[in-house]
Short mmCIF file of C-alpha atoms and ligand atoms in Angstrom, two decimals:
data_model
loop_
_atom_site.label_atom_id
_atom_site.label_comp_id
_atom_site.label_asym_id
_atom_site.label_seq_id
_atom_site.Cartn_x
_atom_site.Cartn_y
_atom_site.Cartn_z
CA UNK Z 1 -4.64 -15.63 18.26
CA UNK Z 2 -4.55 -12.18 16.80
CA UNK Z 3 -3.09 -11.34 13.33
CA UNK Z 4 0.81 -9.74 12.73
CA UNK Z 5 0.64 -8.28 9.78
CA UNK Z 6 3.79 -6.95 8.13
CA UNK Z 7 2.90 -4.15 5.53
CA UNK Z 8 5.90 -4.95 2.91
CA UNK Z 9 4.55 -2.54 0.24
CA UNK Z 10 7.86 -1.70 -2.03
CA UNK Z 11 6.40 1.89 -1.15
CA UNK Z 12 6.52 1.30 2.24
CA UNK Z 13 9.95 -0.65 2.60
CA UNK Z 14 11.68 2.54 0.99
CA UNK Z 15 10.39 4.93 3.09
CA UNK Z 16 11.44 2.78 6.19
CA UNK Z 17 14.31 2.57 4.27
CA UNK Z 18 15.28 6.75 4.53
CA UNK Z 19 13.45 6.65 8.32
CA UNK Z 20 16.29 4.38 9.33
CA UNK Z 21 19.56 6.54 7.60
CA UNK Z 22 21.43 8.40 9.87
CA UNK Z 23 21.54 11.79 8.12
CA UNK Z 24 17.60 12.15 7.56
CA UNK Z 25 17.09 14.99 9.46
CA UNK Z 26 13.68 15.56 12.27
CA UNK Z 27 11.78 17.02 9.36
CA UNK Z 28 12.19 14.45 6.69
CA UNK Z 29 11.78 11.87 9.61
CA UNK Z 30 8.60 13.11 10.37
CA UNK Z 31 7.25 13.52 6.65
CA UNK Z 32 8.10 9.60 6.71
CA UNK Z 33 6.61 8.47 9.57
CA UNK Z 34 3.73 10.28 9.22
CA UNK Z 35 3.02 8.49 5.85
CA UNK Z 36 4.31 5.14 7.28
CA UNK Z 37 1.99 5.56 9.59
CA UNK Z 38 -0.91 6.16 7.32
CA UNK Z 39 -0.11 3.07 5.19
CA UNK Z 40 0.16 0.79 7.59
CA UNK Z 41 -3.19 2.20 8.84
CA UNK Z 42 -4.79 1.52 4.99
CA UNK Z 43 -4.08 -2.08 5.84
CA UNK Z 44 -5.10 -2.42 9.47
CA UNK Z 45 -8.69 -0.99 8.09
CA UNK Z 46 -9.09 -3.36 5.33
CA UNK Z 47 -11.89 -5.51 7.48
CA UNK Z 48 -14.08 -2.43 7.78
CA UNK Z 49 -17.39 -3.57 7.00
CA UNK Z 50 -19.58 -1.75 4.51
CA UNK Z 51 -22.88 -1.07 4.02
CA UNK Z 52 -24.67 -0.11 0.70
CA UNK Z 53 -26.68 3.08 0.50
CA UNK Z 54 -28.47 4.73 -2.30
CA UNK Z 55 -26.93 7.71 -3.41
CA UNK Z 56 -27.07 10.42 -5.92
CA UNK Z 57 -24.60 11.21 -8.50
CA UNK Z 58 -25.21 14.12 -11.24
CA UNK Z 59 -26.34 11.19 -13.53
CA UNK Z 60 -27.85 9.20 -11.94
CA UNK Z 61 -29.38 7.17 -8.90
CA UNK Z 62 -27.04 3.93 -7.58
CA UNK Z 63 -26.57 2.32 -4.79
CA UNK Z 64 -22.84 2.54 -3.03
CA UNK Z 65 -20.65 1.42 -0.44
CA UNK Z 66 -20.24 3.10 2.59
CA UNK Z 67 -18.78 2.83 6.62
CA UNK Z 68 -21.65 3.89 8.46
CA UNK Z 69 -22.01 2.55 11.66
CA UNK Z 70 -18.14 1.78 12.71
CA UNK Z 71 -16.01 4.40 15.09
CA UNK Z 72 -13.04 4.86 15.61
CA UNK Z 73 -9.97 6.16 17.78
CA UNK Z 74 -6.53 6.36 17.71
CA UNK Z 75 -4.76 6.41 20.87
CA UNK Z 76 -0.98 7.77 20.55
CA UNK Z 77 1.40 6.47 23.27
CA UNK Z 78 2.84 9.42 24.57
CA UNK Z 79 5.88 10.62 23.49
CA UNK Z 80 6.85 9.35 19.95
CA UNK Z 81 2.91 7.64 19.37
CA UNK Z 82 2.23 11.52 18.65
CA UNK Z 83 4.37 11.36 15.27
CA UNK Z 84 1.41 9.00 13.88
CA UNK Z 85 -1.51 10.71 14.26
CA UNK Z 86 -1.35 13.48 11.39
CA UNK Z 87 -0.78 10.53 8.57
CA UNK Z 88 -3.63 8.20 10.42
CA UNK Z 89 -6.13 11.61 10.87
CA UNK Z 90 -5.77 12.18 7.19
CA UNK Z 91 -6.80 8.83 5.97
CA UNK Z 92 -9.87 8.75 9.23
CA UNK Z 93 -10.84 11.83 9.89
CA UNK Z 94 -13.49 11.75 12.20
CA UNK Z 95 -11.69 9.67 14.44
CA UNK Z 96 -11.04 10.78 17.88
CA UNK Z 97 -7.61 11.00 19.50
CA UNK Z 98 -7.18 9.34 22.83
CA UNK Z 99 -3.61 10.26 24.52
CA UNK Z 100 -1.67 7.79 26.98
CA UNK Z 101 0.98 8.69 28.63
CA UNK Z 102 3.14 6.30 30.46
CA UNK Z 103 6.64 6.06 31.93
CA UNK Z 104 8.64 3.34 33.25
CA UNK Z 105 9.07 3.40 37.22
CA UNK Z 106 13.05 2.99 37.70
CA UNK Z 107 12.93 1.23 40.82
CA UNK Z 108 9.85 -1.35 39.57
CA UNK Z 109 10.83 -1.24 35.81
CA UNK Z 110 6.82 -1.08 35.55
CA UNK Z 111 5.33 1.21 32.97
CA UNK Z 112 3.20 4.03 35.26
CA UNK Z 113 0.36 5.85 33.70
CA UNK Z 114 0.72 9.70 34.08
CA UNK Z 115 -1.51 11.38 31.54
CA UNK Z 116 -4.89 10.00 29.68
CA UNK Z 117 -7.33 11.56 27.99
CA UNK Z 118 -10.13 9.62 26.00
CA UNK Z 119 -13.30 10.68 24.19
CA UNK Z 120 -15.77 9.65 26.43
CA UNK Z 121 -17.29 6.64 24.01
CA UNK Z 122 -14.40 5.38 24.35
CA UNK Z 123 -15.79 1.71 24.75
CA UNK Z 124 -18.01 2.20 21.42
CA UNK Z 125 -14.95 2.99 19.89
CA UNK Z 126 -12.31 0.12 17.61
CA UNK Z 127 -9.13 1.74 18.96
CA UNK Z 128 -5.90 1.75 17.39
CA UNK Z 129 -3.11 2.27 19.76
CA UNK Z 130 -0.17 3.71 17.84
CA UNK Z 131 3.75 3.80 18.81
CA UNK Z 132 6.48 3.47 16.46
CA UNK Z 133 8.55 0.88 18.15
CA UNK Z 134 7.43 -2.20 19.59
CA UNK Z 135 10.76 -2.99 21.41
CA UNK Z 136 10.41 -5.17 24.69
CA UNK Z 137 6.47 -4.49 24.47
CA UNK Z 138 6.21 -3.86 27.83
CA UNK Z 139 4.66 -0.06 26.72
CA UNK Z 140 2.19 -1.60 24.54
CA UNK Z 141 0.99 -4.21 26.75
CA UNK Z 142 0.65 -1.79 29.66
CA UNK Z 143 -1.72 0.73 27.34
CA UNK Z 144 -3.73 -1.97 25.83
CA UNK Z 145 -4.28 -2.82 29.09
CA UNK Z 146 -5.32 0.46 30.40
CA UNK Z 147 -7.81 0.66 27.72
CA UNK Z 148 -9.26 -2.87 28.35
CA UNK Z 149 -9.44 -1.65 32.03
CA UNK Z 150 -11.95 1.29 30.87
CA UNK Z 151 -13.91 -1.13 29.02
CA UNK Z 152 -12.27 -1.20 25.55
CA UNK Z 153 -13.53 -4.24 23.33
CA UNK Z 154 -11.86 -3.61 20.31
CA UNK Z 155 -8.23 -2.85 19.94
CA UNK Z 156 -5.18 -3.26 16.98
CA UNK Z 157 -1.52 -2.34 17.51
CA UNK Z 158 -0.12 -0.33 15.02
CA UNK Z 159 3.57 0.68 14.87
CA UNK Z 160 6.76 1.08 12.05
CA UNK Z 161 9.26 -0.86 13.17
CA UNK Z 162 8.81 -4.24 15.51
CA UNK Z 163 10.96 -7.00 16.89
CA UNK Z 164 10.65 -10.71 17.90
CA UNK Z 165 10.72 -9.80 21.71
CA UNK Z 166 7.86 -7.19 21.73
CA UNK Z 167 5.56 -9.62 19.12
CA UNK Z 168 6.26 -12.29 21.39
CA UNK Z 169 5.56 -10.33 24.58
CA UNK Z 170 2.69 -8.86 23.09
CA UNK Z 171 0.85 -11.80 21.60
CA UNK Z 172 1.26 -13.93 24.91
CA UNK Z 173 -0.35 -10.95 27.24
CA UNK Z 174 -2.52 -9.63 24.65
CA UNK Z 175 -3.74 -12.58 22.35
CA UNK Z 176 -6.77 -11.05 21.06
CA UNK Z 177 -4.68 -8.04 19.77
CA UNK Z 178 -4.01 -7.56 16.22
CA UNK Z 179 -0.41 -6.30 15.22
CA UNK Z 180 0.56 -4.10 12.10
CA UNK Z 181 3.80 -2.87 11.19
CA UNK Z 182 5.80 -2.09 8.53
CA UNK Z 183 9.15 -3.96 9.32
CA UNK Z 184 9.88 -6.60 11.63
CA UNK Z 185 13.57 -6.51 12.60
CA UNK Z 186 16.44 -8.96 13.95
CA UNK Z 187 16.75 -8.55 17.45
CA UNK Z 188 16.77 -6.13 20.63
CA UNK Z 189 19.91 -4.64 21.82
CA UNK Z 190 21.52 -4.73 25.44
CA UNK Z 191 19.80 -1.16 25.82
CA UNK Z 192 16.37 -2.29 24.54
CA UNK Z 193 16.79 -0.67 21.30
CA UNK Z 194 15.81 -2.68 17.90
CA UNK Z 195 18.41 -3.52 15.74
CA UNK Z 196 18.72 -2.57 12.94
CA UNK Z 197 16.07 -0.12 14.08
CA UNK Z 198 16.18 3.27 13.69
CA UNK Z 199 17.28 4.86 17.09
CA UNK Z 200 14.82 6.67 19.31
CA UNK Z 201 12.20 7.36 17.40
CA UNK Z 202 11.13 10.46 19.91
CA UNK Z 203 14.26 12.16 19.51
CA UNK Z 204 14.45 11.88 16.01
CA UNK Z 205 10.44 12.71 15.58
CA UNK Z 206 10.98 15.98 17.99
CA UNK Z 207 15.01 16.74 17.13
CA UNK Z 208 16.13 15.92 21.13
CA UNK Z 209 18.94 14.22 21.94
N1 LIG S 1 12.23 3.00 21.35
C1 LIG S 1 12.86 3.67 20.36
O1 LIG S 1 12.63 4.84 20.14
N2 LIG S 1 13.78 3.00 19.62
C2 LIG S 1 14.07 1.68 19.81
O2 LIG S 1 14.89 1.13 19.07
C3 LIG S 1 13.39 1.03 20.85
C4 LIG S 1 12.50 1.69 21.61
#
């Protein structure tokens, strides 16, 4: 069974804190997410493995700790994934960003892949896939799955805000799966928002309504 991790940092439960209020406006929002984002991240690469080299300071010889065999990629779900990338880029910057876009098929409810783009090592890669909501999971399991499909080995889920429903949705389809977020919340509404949540994150990332 995969971890669920719930990043509590006091740090991290104010910002989630002003990402939730009603009057913080698109750019604050993003500002917050964005660093959310890279939090969460510092604790979803904690199992990195290192490897000591010998390196050269301007006193002396030593021998240090470095990552120097492990890839990575981050892989935003299309629309509001996007809002996570800057904070995760600036914490791993040579990681490569691999976009998924999906939408749900009104007639099927199914989530339908219309747009992906992935470095092609792809299936070298430990891929993160990043989307601030984990709601009835149905988004997350579909784009883990399209990544497995390619040959993916290695995959975490990374979002801000998640819910019973989705963990449970997600664990069952997706065992092997890791989960990090930085609040887990009461319930999902009749309109498959979390509660208390913090509305759509897209709109409020991108200032539609
Ligand atoms: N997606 C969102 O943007 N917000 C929710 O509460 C649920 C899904």
């Amino acid at each position: 069974m995969g971890k669920f991790v719930i990043v509590d940092h006091p740090l991290v439960q104010n910002k989630i804190a002003m990402l939730r209020k009603t009057e913080t406006g698109s750019k604050e929002f993003r500002e917050l997410a964005s660093e959310v984002a890279m939090l969460v991240c510092y604790e979803a690469t904690r199992d990195i493995p290192l490897h000591q080299v010998e390196i050269e300071t301007p006193v002396t010889t030593t021998k240090a700790n470095m990552i120097t065999d492990k890839k990575f990629s981050i892989a935003p779900v299309i629309r509001a994934g996007i809002g996570m990338v800057d904070g995760i880029l600036r914490l791993m910057p040579t990681a490569k960003v691999a976009h998924i876009g999906l939408y749900r098929d009104p007639e099927t409810l199914l989530p339908v892949e219309y747009f992906s783009k992935f470095p092609s090592d792809i299936c070298e890669r430990e891929v993160f896939v990043i989307d601030p909501m984990l709601a009835t999971g149905g988004t997350a399991v579909a784009a883990i799955q399209l990544l497995k499909d390619k040959g993916v080995k290695h995959i975490k889920f990374l979002c801000l805000l998640s819910c019973p429903e989705g963990v449970k949705y997600l664990t069952e389809q997706h065992p092997d799966v890791d989960i990090y977020t930085a609040a887990h919340d009461e319930k999902l509404n009749d309109h498959g928002y979390i509660v208390p949540g913090l509305g759509d994150a897209g709109d409020r990332l991108f200032g539609t309504k």
